[in-house]
């Protein structure tokens, strides 16, 4: 899920430093440290511009508690991600993780989630985008497409391209679509992490179903622009549940219902 509405432009010049060292195998891909820096910068802007709920709000507490439970199962001893979890007060049915780990849910989505397992599914999906660095890959791909250069020339231009990160604006983060492949990978990662954390993966399928129905109700979720073909995704997740052949624990009703 991504937000596409934040088109306010903030220059990140001077924040990210200029041309940084990129990974050896893809000089166009922003490194982990750059992703964290960029995500934190955009997150700070969002917290200023949006109405972010206080830590005392039960939705924020629930989000952070479920996130802690999921993160506790992830072995990332070398990772430098800096996770944070906030809830924006907005009717938009959306959630997204910025590069590097800053994660935002909208009340429009939080208020529609019936179980912690549904929340865990969305969280697991979003955290997989972070851990697999999907934004950085999408960024590198877009740069290469834009340049339309040969491989050899690309290498020569790579440092120059990365130096443009210094002039990044928020829309670069929000406008880059994830590929179908990355979305499938995020579904799989979400499935695996929520199961490892003791949640019922049916929650992930239920969330997609809820979102599909929201379209029929005339409130198209923002994230649908990036998540087409949801019928197949639901089928795929349910196939994985069958394949697992396990009796998963019952879903945990979210305790702030009736709010
Ligand atoms: Zn996604």
Short mmCIF file of C-alpha atoms and ligand atoms in Angstrom, two decimals:
data_model
loop_
_atom_site.label_atom_id
_atom_site.label_comp_id
_atom_site.label_asym_id
_atom_site.label_seq_id
_atom_site.Cartn_x
_atom_site.Cartn_y
_atom_site.Cartn_z
CA UNK A 1 0.00 0.00 0.00
CA UNK A 2 1.32 3.42 -0.79
CA UNK A 3 0.12 6.92 -0.54
CA UNK A 4 -0.09 8.88 -3.72
CA UNK A 5 -1.46 12.05 -2.38
CA UNK A 6 1.62 13.68 -0.93
CA UNK A 7 2.80 15.79 -3.74
CA UNK A 8 4.22 18.54 -1.61
CA UNK A 9 7.80 18.90 -2.56
CA UNK A 10 10.52 19.21 -0.03
CA UNK A 11 14.06 19.40 -1.08
CA UNK A 12 16.32 17.03 0.69
CA UNK A 13 19.44 18.79 -0.48
CA UNK A 14 22.04 18.70 2.18
CA UNK A 15 20.16 16.14 4.17
CA UNK A 16 21.24 13.05 2.40
CA UNK A 17 24.71 14.14 1.57
CA UNK A 18 25.80 14.03 -2.01
CA UNK A 19 26.85 11.02 -4.03
CA UNK A 20 27.07 8.18 -1.59
CA UNK A 21 28.57 4.81 -2.03
CA UNK A 22 26.10 2.49 -3.64
CA UNK A 23 26.18 -1.25 -3.59
CA UNK A 24 28.66 -2.86 -5.92
CA UNK A 25 26.15 -4.89 -7.90
CA UNK A 26 23.82 -2.02 -8.68
CA UNK A 27 25.35 1.40 -8.51
CA UNK A 28 21.94 2.98 -9.09
CA UNK A 29 20.36 1.55 -6.00
CA UNK A 30 20.36 3.78 -2.93
CA UNK A 31 22.15 2.07 -0.05
CA UNK A 32 20.51 1.07 3.23
CA UNK A 33 21.81 4.15 5.06
CA UNK A 34 20.40 6.43 2.37
CA UNK A 35 17.06 4.68 2.52
CA UNK A 36 16.90 5.19 6.28
CA UNK A 37 17.86 8.85 5.96
CA UNK A 38 15.31 9.49 3.24
CA UNK A 39 12.52 7.66 5.07
CA UNK A 40 13.18 9.54 8.30
CA UNK A 41 13.16 12.86 6.50
CA UNK A 42 9.86 12.17 4.74
CA UNK A 43 8.38 10.78 7.98
CA UNK A 44 9.31 13.94 9.85
CA UNK A 45 7.52 16.02 7.20
CA UNK A 46 4.45 13.80 7.37
CA UNK A 47 4.30 14.16 11.16
CA UNK A 48 4.31 17.94 10.73
CA UNK A 49 1.72 18.07 7.95
CA UNK A 50 -0.70 15.34 8.98
CA UNK A 51 -2.67 14.81 12.13
CA UNK A 52 -0.72 12.00 13.76
CA UNK A 53 -2.51 10.38 16.69
CA UNK A 54 -0.84 10.53 20.12
CA UNK A 55 0.86 7.46 21.64
CA UNK A 56 -2.02 7.19 24.11
CA UNK A 57 -4.52 6.39 21.34
CA UNK A 58 -5.53 2.70 21.51
CA UNK A 59 -5.05 2.35 17.76
CA UNK A 60 -1.44 3.53 18.02
CA UNK A 61 -0.86 1.22 20.97
CA UNK A 62 -2.35 -1.74 19.14
CA UNK A 63 -0.32 -1.03 16.01
CA UNK A 64 2.93 -0.80 17.98
CA UNK A 65 2.21 -3.88 20.06
CA UNK A 66 1.50 -6.03 16.98
CA UNK A 67 4.55 -4.56 15.23
CA UNK A 68 6.77 -5.46 18.20
CA UNK A 69 5.45 -9.01 18.15
CA UNK A 70 6.25 -9.32 14.44
CA UNK A 71 9.66 -7.66 14.65
CA UNK A 72 10.65 -9.97 17.52
CA UNK A 73 10.52 -12.88 15.09
CA UNK A 74 12.65 -11.25 12.42
CA UNK A 75 16.33 -12.09 12.47
CA UNK A 76 18.07 -9.00 11.18
CA UNK A 77 21.28 -8.77 13.10
CA UNK A 78 23.06 -6.81 10.39
CA UNK A 79 20.15 -4.64 9.33
CA UNK A 80 20.14 -0.94 10.06
CA UNK A 81 16.42 -0.28 9.53
CA UNK A 82 14.91 2.23 11.91
CA UNK A 83 11.30 1.24 12.35
CA UNK A 84 8.63 3.57 13.65
CA UNK A 85 4.86 3.14 13.66
CA UNK A 86 2.35 5.98 13.51
CA UNK A 87 -1.34 6.40 12.80
CA UNK A 88 -2.58 9.32 10.70
CA UNK A 89 -6.11 10.54 11.35
CA UNK A 90 -7.63 10.31 7.87
CA UNK A 91 -10.49 8.50 6.18
CA UNK A 92 -8.13 7.20 3.52
CA UNK A 93 -7.98 3.40 3.53
CA UNK A 94 -4.26 3.07 3.38
CA UNK A 95 -0.99 2.10 5.00
CA UNK A 96 2.56 2.36 3.79
CA UNK A 97 6.12 1.90 4.91
CA UNK A 98 8.72 4.41 3.82
CA UNK A 99 12.18 3.23 2.78
CA UNK A 100 14.20 2.44 5.90
CA UNK A 101 11.27 1.49 8.12
CA UNK A 102 9.05 4.46 9.07
CA UNK A 103 5.53 3.06 8.80
CA UNK A 104 2.18 4.87 8.71
CA UNK A 105 -1.36 3.55 8.95
CA UNK A 106 -4.47 5.65 8.38
CA UNK A 107 -7.43 5.51 10.73
CA UNK A 108 -9.51 4.79 7.61
CA UNK A 109 -7.77 1.41 7.47
CA UNK A 110 -7.26 0.85 11.22
CA UNK A 111 -10.97 1.33 11.90
CA UNK A 112 -11.89 -1.32 9.33
CA UNK A 113 -9.58 -4.00 10.71
CA UNK A 114 -11.45 -6.47 12.86
CA UNK A 115 -8.61 -8.61 14.14
CA UNK A 116 -4.97 -8.28 15.13
CA UNK A 117 -4.27 -10.94 12.54
CA UNK A 118 -5.54 -8.65 9.78
CA UNK A 119 -3.32 -5.89 11.13
CA UNK A 120 -0.38 -8.31 11.35
CA UNK A 121 -0.92 -9.27 7.70
CA UNK A 122 -0.75 -5.67 6.48
CA UNK A 123 2.23 -4.95 8.75
CA UNK A 124 4.07 -8.04 7.59
CA UNK A 125 3.43 -7.05 3.98
CA UNK A 126 4.70 -3.50 4.50
CA UNK A 127 7.75 -4.53 6.53
CA UNK A 128 8.72 -6.92 3.75
CA UNK A 129 8.79 -3.96 1.36
CA UNK A 130 11.29 -2.33 3.74
CA UNK A 131 13.46 -5.37 4.39
CA UNK A 132 13.64 -6.34 0.73
CA UNK A 133 14.39 -2.72 -0.20
CA UNK A 134 11.70 -2.67 -2.86
CA UNK A 135 11.65 1.09 -3.10
CA UNK A 136 15.40 1.22 -3.75
CA UNK A 137 15.08 -1.38 -6.51
CA UNK A 138 12.17 0.50 -8.05
CA UNK A 139 14.18 3.70 -7.88
CA UNK A 140 17.19 2.09 -9.57
CA UNK A 141 14.96 0.65 -12.30
CA UNK A 142 13.31 3.99 -12.97
CA UNK A 143 16.67 5.68 -13.24
CA UNK A 144 17.91 3.15 -15.74
CA UNK A 145 14.74 3.40 -17.78
CA UNK A 146 14.97 7.16 -17.80
CA UNK A 147 18.54 7.16 -18.88
CA UNK A 148 18.06 4.49 -21.52
CA UNK A 149 21.75 3.90 -21.61
CA UNK A 150 23.87 0.90 -22.34
CA UNK A 151 25.19 -1.08 -19.40
CA UNK A 152 28.64 0.36 -19.78
CA UNK A 153 27.45 3.93 -19.90
CA UNK A 154 25.14 3.26 -16.98
CA UNK A 155 28.03 2.42 -14.71
CA UNK A 156 29.71 5.66 -15.63
CA UNK A 157 26.56 7.63 -14.93
CA UNK A 158 25.60 5.84 -11.75
CA UNK A 159 27.38 8.09 -9.31
CA UNK A 160 25.92 11.09 -10.99
CA UNK A 161 22.43 9.62 -10.77
CA UNK A 162 22.73 8.86 -7.10
CA UNK A 163 23.90 12.35 -6.39
CA UNK A 164 20.43 13.41 -7.52
CA UNK A 165 19.09 11.77 -4.39
CA UNK A 166 20.15 14.96 -2.68
CA UNK A 167 17.40 16.75 -4.56
CA UNK A 168 14.75 14.20 -3.76
CA UNK A 169 11.19 15.18 -3.16
CA UNK A 170 8.53 13.23 -1.37
CA UNK A 171 6.73 12.35 -4.56
CA UNK A 172 9.75 10.34 -5.67
CA UNK A 173 9.11 8.13 -2.68
CA UNK A 174 5.37 7.91 -3.14
CA UNK A 175 5.02 7.83 -6.88
CA UNK A 176 7.27 4.91 -7.70
CA UNK A 177 5.02 1.90 -8.13
CA UNK A 178 6.07 -1.48 -6.82
CA UNK A 179 6.18 -4.23 -9.41
CA UNK A 180 3.80 -7.16 -9.33
CA UNK A 181 6.81 -9.30 -8.40
CA UNK A 182 7.57 -7.14 -5.36
CA UNK A 183 3.94 -7.16 -4.27
CA UNK A 184 3.88 -10.95 -4.43
CA UNK A 185 7.13 -11.04 -2.47
CA UNK A 186 5.58 -8.72 0.13
CA UNK A 187 2.53 -10.99 0.40
CA UNK A 188 4.79 -14.00 0.92
CA UNK A 189 6.94 -12.14 3.45
CA UNK A 190 3.81 -10.93 5.23
CA UNK A 191 2.47 -14.46 5.35
CA UNK A 192 5.71 -15.90 6.74
CA UNK A 193 6.31 -13.25 9.37
CA UNK A 194 2.75 -13.24 10.68
CA UNK A 195 2.80 -17.02 10.96
CA UNK A 196 6.17 -16.89 12.75
CA UNK A 197 4.67 -14.38 15.17
CA UNK A 198 1.78 -16.75 15.94
CA UNK A 199 -0.95 -15.03 13.95
CA UNK A 200 -3.52 -16.63 11.67
CA UNK A 201 -2.67 -15.90 8.00
CA UNK A 202 -6.36 -15.93 7.13
CA UNK A 203 -6.19 -12.36 8.43
CA UNK A 204 -4.16 -11.34 5.38
CA UNK A 205 -6.71 -12.84 2.98
CA UNK A 206 -9.55 -11.27 4.98
CA UNK A 207 -7.94 -7.85 4.66
CA UNK A 208 -7.72 -8.11 0.89
CA UNK A 209 -11.33 -9.22 0.82
CA UNK A 210 -12.38 -6.27 2.98
CA UNK A 211 -10.50 -3.90 0.66
CA UNK A 212 -12.13 -5.44 -2.40
CA UNK A 213 -15.55 -4.87 -0.85
CA UNK A 214 -14.67 -1.28 0.02
CA UNK A 215 -14.47 -0.63 -3.71
CA UNK A 216 -18.03 -1.87 -4.18
CA UNK A 217 -19.15 0.37 -1.34
CA UNK A 218 -17.83 3.32 -3.28
CA UNK A 219 -14.83 3.97 -1.09
CA UNK A 220 -11.98 2.75 -3.25
CA UNK A 221 -8.93 2.18 -1.10
CA UNK A 222 -5.98 4.29 -2.10
CA UNK A 223 -3.78 1.26 -2.25
CA UNK A 224 -5.75 -0.36 -5.06
CA UNK A 225 -3.83 1.59 -7.63
CA UNK A 226 -0.80 -0.44 -6.58
CA UNK A 227 -2.51 -3.68 -5.79
CA UNK A 228 -4.49 -4.80 -8.80
CA UNK A 229 -5.71 -8.32 -9.24
CA UNK A 230 -6.69 -8.82 -5.63
CA UNK A 231 -8.95 -11.78 -6.33
CA UNK A 232 -5.91 -13.73 -7.40
CA UNK A 233 -3.96 -12.59 -4.38
CA UNK A 234 -6.68 -13.79 -2.04
CA UNK A 235 -6.74 -17.13 -3.86
CA UNK A 236 -2.99 -17.37 -3.65
CA UNK A 237 -2.90 -16.69 0.09
CA UNK A 238 -5.69 -19.17 0.72
CA UNK A 239 -3.73 -21.72 -1.32
CA UNK A 240 -0.72 -21.18 0.91
CA UNK A 241 -2.89 -21.66 4.01
CA UNK A 242 -4.15 -24.98 2.66
CA UNK A 243 -0.65 -26.05 1.70
CA UNK A 244 0.62 -25.31 5.21
CA UNK A 245 -1.84 -27.94 6.46
CA UNK A 246 -1.76 -26.42 9.92
CA UNK A 247 -4.49 -25.40 12.29
CA UNK A 248 -3.63 -21.80 12.89
CA UNK A 249 -4.72 -20.14 16.14
CA UNK A 250 -8.03 -18.29 16.12
CA UNK A 251 -7.86 -14.65 15.11
CA UNK A 252 -7.63 -12.12 17.92
CA UNK A 253 -10.40 -9.53 17.91
CA UNK A 254 -9.05 -6.02 18.16
CA UNK A 255 -10.01 -4.60 21.53
CA UNK A 256 -10.67 -1.04 20.47
CA UNK A 257 -13.72 -2.04 18.44
CA UNK A 258 -16.70 -0.05 19.49
CA UNK A 259 -14.51 3.04 19.70
ZN1 LIG B 1 2.55 -3.53 -1.18
#
